[in-house]
mmCIF file of C-alpha atoms and ligand atoms in Angstrom:
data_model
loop_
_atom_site.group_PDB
_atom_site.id
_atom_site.type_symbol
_atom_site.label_atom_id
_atom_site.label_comp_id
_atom_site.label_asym_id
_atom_site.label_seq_id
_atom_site.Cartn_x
_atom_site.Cartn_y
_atom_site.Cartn_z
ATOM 1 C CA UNK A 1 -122.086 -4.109 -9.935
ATOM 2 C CA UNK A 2 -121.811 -0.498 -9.822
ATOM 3 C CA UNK A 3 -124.136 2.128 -11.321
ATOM 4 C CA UNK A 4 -122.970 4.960 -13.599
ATOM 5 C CA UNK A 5 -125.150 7.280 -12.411
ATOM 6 C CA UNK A 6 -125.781 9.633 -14.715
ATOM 7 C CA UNK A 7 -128.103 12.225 -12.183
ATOM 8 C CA UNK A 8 -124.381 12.379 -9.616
ATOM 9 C CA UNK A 9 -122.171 13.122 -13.159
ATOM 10 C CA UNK A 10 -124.014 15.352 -14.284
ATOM 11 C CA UNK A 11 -124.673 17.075 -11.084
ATOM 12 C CA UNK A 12 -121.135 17.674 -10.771
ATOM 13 C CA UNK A 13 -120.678 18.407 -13.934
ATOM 14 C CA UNK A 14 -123.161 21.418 -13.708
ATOM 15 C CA UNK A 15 -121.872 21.695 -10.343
ATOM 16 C CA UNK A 16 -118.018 22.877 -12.257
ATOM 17 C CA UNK A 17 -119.956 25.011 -15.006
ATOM 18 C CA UNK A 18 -121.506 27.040 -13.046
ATOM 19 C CA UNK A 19 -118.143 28.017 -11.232
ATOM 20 C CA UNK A 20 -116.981 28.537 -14.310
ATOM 21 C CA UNK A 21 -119.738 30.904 -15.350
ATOM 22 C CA UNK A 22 -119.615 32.674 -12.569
ATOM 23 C CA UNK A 23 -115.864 33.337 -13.057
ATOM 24 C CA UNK A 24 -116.611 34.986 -16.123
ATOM 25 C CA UNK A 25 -119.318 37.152 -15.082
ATOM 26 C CA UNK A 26 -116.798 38.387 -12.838
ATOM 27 C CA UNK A 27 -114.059 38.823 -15.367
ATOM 28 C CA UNK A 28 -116.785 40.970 -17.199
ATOM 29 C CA UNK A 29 -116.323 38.402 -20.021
ATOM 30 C CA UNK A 30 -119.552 37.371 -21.814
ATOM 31 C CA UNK A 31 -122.259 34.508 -20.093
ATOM 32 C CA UNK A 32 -122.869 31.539 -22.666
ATOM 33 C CA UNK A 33 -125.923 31.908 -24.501
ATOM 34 C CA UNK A 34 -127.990 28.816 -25.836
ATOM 35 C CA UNK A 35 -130.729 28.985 -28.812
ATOM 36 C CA UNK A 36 -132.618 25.784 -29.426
ATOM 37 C CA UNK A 37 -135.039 25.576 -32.204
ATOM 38 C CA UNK A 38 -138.417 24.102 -31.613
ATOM 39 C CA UNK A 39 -140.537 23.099 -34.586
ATOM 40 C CA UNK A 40 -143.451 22.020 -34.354
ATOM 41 C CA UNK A 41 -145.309 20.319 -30.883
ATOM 42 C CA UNK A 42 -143.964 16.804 -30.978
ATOM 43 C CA UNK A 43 -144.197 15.656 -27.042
ATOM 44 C CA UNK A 44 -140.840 14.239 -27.053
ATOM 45 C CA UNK A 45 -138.682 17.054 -28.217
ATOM 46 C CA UNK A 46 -140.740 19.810 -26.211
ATOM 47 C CA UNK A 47 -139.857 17.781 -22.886
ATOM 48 C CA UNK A 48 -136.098 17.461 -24.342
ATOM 49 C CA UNK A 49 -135.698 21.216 -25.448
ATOM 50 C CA UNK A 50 -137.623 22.347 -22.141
ATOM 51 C CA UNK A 51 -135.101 20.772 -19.523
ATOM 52 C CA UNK A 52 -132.175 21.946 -21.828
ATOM 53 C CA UNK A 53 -133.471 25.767 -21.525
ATOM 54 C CA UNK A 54 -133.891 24.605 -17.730
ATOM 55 C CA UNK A 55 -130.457 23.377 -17.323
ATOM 56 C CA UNK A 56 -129.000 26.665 -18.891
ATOM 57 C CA UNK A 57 -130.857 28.768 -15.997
ATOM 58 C CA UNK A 58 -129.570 26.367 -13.071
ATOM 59 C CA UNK A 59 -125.629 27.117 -14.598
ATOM 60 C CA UNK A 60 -126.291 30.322 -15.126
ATOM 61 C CA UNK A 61 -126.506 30.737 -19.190
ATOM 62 C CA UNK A 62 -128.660 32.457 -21.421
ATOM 63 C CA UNK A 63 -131.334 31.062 -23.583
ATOM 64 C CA UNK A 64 -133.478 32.062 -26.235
ATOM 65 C CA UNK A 65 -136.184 29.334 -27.324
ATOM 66 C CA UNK A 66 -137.146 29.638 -30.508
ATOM 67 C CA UNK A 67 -140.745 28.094 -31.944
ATOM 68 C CA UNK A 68 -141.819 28.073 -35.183
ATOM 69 C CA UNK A 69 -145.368 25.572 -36.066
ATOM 70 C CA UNK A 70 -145.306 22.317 -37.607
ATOM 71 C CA UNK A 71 -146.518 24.434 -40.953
ATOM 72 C CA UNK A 72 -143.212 26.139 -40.868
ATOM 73 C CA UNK A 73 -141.601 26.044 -44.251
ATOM 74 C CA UNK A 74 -137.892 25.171 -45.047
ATOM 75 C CA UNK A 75 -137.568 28.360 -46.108
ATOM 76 C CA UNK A 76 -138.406 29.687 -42.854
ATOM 77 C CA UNK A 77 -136.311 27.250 -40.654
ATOM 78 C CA UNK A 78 -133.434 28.277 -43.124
ATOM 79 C CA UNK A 79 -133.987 31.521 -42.685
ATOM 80 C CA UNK A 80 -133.989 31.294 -38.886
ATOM 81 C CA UNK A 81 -130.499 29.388 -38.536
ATOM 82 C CA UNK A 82 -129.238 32.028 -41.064
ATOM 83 C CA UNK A 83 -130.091 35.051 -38.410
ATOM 84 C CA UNK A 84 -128.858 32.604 -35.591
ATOM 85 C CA UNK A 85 -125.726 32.431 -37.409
ATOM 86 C CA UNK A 86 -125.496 36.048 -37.512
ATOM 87 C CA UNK A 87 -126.559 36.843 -34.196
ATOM 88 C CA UNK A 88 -123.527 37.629 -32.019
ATOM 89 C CA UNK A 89 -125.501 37.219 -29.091
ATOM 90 C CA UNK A 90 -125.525 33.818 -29.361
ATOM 91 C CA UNK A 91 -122.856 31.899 -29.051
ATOM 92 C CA UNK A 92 -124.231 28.179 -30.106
ATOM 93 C CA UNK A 93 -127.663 26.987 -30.871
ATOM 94 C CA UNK A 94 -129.313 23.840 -31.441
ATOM 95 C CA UNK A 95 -132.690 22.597 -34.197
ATOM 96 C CA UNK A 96 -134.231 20.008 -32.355
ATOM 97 C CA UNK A 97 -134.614 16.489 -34.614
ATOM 98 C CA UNK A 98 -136.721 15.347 -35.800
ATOM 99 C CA UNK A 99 -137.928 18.009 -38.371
ATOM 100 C CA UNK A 100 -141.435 17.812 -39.604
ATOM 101 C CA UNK A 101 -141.424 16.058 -43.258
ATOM 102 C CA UNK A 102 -141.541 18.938 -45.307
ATOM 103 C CA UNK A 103 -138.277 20.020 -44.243
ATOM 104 C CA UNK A 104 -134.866 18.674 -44.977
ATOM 105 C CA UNK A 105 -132.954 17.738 -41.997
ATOM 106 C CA UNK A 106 -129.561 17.295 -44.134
ATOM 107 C CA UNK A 107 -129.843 20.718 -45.834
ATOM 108 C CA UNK A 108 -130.448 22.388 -42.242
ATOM 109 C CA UNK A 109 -128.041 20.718 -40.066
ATOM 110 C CA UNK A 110 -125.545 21.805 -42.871
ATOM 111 C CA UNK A 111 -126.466 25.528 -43.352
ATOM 112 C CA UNK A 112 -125.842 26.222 -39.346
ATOM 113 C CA UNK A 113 -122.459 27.892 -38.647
ATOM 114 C CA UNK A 114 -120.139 24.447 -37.275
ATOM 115 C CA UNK A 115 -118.491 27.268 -34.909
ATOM 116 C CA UNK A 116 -121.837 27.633 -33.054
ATOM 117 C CA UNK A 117 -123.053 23.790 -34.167
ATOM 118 C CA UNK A 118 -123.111 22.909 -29.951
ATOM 119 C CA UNK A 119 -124.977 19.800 -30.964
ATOM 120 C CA UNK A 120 -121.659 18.127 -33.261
ATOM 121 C CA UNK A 121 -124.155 17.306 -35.904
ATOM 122 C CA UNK A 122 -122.509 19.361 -39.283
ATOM 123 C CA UNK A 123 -120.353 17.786 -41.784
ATOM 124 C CA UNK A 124 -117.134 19.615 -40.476
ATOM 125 C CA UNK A 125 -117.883 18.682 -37.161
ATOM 126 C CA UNK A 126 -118.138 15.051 -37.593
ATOM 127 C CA UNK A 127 -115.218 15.532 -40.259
ATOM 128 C CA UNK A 128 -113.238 16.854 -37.094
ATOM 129 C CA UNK A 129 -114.318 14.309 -34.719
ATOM 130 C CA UNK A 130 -113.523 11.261 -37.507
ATOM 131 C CA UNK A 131 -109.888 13.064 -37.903
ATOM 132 C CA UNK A 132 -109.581 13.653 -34.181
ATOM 133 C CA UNK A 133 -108.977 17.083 -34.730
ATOM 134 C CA UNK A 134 -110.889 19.970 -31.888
ATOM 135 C CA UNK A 135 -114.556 20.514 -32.986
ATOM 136 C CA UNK A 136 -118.234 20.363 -31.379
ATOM 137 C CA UNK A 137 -118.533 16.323 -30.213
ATOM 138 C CA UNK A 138 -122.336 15.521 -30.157
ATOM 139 C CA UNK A 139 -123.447 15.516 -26.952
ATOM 140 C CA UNK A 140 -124.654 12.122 -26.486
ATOM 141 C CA UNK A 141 -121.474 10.172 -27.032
ATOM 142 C CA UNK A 142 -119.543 13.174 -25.315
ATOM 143 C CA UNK A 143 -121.669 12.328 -22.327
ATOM 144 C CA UNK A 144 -120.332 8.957 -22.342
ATOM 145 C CA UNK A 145 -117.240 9.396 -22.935
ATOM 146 C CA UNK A 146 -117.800 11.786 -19.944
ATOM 147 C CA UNK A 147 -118.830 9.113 -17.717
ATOM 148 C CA UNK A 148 -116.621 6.988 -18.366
ATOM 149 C CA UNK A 149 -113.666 9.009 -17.759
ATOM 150 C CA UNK A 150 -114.995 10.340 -14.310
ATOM 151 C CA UNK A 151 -115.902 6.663 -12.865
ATOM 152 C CA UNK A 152 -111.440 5.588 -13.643
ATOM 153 C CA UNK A 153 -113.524 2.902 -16.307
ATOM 154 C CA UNK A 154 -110.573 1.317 -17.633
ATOM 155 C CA UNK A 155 -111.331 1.026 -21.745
ATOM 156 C CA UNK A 156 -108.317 1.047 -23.229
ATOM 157 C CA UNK A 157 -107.366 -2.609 -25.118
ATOM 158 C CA UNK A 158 -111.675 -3.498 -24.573
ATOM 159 C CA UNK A 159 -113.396 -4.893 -26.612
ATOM 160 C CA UNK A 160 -116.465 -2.477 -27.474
ATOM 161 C CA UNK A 161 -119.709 -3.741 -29.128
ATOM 162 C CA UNK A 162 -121.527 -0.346 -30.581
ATOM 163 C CA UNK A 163 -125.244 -1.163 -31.336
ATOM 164 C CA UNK A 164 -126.629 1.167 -33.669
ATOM 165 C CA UNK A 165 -124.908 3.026 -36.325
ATOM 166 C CA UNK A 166 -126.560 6.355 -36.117
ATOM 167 C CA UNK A 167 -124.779 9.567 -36.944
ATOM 168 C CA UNK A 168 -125.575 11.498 -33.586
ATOM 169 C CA UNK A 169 -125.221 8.173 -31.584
ATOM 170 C CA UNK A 170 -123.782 4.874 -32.915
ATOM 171 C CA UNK A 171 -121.189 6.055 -35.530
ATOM 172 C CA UNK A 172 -119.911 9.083 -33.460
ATOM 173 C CA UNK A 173 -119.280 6.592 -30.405
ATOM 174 C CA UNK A 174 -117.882 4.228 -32.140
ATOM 175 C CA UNK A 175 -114.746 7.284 -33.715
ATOM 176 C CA UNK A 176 -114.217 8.500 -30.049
ATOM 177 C CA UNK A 177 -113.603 5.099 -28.414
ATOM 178 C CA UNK A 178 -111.425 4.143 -30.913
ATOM 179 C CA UNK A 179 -109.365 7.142 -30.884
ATOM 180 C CA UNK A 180 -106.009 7.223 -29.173
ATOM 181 C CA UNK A 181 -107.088 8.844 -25.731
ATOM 182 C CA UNK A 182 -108.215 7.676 -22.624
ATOM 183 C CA UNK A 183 -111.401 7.240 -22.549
ATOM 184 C CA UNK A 184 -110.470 5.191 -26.067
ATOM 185 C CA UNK A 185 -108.160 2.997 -27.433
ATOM 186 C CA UNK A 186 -110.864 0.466 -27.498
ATOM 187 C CA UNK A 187 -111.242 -2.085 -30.483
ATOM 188 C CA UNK A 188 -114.883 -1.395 -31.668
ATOM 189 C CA UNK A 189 -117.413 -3.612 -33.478
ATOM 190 C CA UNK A 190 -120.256 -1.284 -35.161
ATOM 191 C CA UNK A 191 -123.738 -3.689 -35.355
ATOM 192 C CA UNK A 192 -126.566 -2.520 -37.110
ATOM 193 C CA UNK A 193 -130.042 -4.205 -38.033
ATOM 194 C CA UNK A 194 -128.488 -6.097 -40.886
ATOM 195 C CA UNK A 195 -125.233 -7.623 -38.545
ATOM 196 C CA UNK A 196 -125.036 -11.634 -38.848
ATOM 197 C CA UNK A 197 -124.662 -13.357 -35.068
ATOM 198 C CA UNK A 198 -125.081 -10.528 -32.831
ATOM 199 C CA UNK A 199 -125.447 -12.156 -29.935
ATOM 200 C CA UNK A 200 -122.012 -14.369 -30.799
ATOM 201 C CA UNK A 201 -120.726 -10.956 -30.988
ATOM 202 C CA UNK A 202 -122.122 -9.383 -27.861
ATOM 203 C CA UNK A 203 -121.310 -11.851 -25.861
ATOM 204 C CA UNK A 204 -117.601 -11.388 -26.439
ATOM 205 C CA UNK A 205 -118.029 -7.476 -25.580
ATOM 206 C CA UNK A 206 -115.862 -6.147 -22.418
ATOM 207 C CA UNK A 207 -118.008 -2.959 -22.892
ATOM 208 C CA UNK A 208 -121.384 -2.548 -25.092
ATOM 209 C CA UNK A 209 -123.057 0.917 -25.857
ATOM 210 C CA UNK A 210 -126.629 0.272 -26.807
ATOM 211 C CA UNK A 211 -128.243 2.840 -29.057
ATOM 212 C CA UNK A 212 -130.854 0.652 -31.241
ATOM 213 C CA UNK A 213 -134.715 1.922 -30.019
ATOM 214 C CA UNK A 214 -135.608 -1.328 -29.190
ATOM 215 C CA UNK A 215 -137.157 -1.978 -25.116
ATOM 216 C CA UNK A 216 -135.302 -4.109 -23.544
ATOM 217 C CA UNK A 217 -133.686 -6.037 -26.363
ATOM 218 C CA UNK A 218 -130.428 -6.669 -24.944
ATOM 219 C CA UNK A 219 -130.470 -9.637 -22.246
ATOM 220 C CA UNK A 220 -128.166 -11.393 -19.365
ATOM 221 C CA UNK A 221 -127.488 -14.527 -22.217
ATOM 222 C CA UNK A 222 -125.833 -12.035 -24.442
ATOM 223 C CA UNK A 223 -123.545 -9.911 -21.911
ATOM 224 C CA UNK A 224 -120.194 -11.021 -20.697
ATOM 225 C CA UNK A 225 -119.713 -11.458 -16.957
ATOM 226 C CA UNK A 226 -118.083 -8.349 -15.817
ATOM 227 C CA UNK A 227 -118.936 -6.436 -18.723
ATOM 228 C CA UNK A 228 -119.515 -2.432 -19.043
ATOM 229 C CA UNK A 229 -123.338 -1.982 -20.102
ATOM 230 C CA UNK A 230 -124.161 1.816 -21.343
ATOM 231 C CA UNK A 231 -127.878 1.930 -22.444
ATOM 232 C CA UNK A 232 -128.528 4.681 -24.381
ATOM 233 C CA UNK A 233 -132.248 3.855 -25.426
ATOM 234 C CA UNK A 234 -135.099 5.881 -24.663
ATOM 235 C CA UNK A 235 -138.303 3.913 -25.167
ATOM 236 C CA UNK A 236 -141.804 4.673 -23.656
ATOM 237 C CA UNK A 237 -143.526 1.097 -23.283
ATOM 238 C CA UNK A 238 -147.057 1.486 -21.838
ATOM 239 C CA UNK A 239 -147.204 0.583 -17.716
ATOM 240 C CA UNK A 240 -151.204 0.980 -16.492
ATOM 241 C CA UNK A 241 -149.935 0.820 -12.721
ATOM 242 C CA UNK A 242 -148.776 4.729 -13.798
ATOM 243 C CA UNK A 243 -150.712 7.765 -13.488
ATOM 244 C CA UNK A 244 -149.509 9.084 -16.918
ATOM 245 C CA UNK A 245 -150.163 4.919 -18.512
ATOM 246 C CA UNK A 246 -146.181 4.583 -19.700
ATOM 247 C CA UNK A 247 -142.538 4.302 -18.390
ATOM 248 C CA UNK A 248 -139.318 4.855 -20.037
ATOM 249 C CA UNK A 249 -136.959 1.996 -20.420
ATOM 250 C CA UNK A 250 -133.710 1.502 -21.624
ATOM 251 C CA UNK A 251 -132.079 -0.973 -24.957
ATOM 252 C CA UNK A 252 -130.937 -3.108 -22.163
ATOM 253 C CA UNK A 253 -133.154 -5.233 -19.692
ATOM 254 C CA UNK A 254 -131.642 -3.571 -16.993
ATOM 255 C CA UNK A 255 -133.072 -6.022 -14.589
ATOM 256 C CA UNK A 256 -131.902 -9.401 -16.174
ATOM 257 C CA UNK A 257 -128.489 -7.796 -16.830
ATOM 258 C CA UNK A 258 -127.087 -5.742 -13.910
ATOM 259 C CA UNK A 259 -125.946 -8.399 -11.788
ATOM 260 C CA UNK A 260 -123.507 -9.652 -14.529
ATOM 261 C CA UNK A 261 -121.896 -5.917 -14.884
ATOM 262 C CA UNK A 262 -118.700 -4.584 -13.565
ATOM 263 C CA UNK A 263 -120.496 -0.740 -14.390
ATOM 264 C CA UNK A 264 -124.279 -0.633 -15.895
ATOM 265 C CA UNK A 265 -126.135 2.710 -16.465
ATOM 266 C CA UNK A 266 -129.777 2.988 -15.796
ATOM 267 C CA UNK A 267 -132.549 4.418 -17.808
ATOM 268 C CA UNK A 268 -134.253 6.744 -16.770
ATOM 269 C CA UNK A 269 -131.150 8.781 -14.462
ATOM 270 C CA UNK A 270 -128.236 7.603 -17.022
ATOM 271 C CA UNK A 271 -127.208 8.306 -20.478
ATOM 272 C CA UNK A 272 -129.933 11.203 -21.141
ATOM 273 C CA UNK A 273 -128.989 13.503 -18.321
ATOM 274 C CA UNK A 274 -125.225 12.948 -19.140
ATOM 275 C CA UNK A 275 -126.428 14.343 -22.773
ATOM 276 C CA UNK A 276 -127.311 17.378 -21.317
ATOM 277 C CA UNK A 277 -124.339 18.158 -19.346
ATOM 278 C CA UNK A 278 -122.218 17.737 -22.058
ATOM 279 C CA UNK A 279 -124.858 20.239 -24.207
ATOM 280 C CA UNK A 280 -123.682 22.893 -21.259
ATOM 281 C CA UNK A 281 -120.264 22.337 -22.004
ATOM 282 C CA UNK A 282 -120.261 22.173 -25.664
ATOM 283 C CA UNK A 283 -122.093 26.069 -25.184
ATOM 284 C CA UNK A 284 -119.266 26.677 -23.024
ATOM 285 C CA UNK A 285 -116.563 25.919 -25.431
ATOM 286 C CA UNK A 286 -118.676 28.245 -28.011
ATOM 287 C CA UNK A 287 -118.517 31.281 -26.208
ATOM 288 C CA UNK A 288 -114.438 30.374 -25.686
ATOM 289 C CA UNK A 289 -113.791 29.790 -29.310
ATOM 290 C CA UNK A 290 -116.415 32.870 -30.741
ATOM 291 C CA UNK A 291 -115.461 35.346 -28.155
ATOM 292 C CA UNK A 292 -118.016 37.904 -29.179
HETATM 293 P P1 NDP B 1 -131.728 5.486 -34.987
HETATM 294 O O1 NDP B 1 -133.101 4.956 -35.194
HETATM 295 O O2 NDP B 1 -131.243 6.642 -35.779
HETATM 296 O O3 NDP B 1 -130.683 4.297 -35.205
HETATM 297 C C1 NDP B 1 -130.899 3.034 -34.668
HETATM 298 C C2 NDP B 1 -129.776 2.133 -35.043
HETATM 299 O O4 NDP B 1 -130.021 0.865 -34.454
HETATM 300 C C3 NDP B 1 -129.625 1.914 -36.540
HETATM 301 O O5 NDP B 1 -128.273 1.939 -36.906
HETATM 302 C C4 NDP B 1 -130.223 0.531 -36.749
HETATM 303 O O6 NDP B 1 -129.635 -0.208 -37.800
HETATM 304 C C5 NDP B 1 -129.884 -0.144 -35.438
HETATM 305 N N1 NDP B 1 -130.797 -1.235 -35.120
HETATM 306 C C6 NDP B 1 -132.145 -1.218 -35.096
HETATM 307 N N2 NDP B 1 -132.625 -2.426 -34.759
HETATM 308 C C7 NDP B 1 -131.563 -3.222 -34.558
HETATM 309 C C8 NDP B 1 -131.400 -4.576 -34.192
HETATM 310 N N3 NDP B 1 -132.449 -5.363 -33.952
HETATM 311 N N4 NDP B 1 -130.151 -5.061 -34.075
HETATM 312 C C9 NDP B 1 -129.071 -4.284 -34.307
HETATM 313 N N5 NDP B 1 -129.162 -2.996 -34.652
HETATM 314 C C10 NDP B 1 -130.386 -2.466 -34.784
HETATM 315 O O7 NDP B 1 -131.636 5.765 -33.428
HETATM 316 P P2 NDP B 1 -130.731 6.779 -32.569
HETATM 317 O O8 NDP B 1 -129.308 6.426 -32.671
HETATM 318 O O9 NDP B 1 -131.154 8.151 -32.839
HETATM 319 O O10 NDP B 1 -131.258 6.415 -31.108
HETATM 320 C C11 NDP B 1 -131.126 5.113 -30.567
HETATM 321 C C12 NDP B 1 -131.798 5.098 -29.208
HETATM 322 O O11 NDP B 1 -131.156 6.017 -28.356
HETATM 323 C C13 NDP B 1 -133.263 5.531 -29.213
HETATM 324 O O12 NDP B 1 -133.968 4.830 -28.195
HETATM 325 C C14 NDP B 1 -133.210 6.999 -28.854
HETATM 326 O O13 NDP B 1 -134.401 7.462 -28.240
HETATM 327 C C15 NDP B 1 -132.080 6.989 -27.869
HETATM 328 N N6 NDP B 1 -131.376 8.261 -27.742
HETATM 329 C C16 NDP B 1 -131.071 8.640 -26.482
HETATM 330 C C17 NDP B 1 -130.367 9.778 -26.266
HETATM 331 C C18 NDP B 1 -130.008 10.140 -24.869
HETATM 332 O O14 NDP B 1 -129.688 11.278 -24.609
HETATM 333 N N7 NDP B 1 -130.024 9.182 -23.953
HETATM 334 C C19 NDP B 1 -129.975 10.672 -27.364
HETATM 335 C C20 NDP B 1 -130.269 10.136 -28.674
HETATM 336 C C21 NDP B 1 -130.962 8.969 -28.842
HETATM 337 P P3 NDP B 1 -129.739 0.258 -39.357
HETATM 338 O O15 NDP B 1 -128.766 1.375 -39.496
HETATM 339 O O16 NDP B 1 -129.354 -0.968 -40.101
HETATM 340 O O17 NDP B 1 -131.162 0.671 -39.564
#
């Protein structure tokens, strides 16, 4: 078994960007500039949104974190991805999901500018990605696909099992291993909560991307000796032996199912930090394609 580390990829992956960004500060071109949009005080997304304005500093980018309260109107929100939008100082920005209730997640996903949409989550974006055509990839799956490429995983020909149909996870996935590149060429199987004999289906998987929310759910009876495991879950299940009274675990009982892997990634040090990599480079490309 062999880990796909995602703390090494990524490392190296920040590692390269931060040549890069150097490069262009001596070119006297611009440096990337990252706004991420904070509403409200949910735990979850202020630890997520903190380490991606902490990654910008260690490759050198700019950030601007912006916070509006959990009162915040739509209005407001709308109002603030309009002057992001406008604001040729920055060259691709990011709201942070989930969105209090009171505000429409659809209507502001779709009012930011797709040019400077570094997460992949507009329409045109995902239109692009479904066509195959260049556009923002989410940064999840593009972390994947990241880590797959740089550990020589052979996928084309597999046999993928996608669990979880989500647009900035499951579904997005599921388009780029299917596409005719390398990573890809895979033949994919999307399940969801309502798919009949799952586990039949698992167990015939030469690679499996887990992306439900569910601790621990998938286990050594359903995985194919030799199989690829990528666990993309992020699930705090409560641990009293820890000072804070939690621990983060994966989709995948990483325990019960790494000896049966050819490549497994852990949670935590896997999937997640590969997500922010590819955030890095997706603010990259921005500031290549805007060239304020
Ligand atoms: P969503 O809740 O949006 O989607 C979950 C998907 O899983 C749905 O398609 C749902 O089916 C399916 N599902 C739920 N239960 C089952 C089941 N028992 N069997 C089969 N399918 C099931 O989740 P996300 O895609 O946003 O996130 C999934 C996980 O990944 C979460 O733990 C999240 O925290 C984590 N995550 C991690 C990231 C990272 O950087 N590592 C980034 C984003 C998410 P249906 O459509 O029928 O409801």
């Amino acid at each position: 078994m062999q880990l796909l580390d995602g703390k090494i990829i990524s490392a190296m992956i920040k590692d390269e960007l931060k040549i890069e960004i150097e490069k262009r500060i001596a070119a006297g071109q611009k440096v990337p500039h990252l706004a991420a949009v904070l509403v409200g005080n949910n735990p979850a997304s202020e630890t997520y949104v903190f380490s991606k304005v902490k990654s910008c500093e260690e490759v050198g980018m700019d950030s601007t974190l912006i916070r509006l309260p959990d009162s915040a109107t739509e209005a407001e929100v709308l109002s603030t991805v309009e002057k992001l939008n406008n604001d040729t100082a920055i060259d691709g920005f990011i709201v942070q999901l989930p969105l209090p209730a009171q505000i429409s997640e659809k209507k502001v996903l779709k009012a930011i500018n797709p040019d400077k949409d570094v997460d992949g989550f507009h329409e045109v974006n995902i239109g692009r990605l479904a066509l195959g055509l260049p556009g923002f990839v989410p940064a999840t799956p593009m972390g994947i696909i990241e880590m797959l490429k740089r550990a020589n995983v052979e996928t084309a020909g597999k046999h993928c099992v996608v669990l979880g149909r989500s647009h900035i996870v499951g579904m997005p996935i599921s388009l780029l291993l299917m596409q005719n590149t390398n990573p890809g060429n895979c033949t994919v199987t999307i399940c969801h909560s309502r798919t009949a004999g799952l586990e039949t289906i698992l167990q015939s998987a030469d690679i499996i991307v887990a992306a439900i929310g569910k601790p621990r759910f998938v286990k050594a009876n359903m995985v194919k000796q030799g199989a690829v495991v990528i666990d993309v879950g992020i699930n705090r299940i409560a641990d009293p032996s820890r000072k804070s009274g939690h621990r983060i675990v994966g989709d995948v009982d990483f325990d019960e199912v790494a000896p049966k892997c050819s490549f497994i990634t852990p949670v935590p040090g896997g999937v997640g930090l590969m997500t922010i990599a590819s955030l890095m480079l997706n603010t990259l490309k921005a500031v290549q394609i805007n060239k304020y």
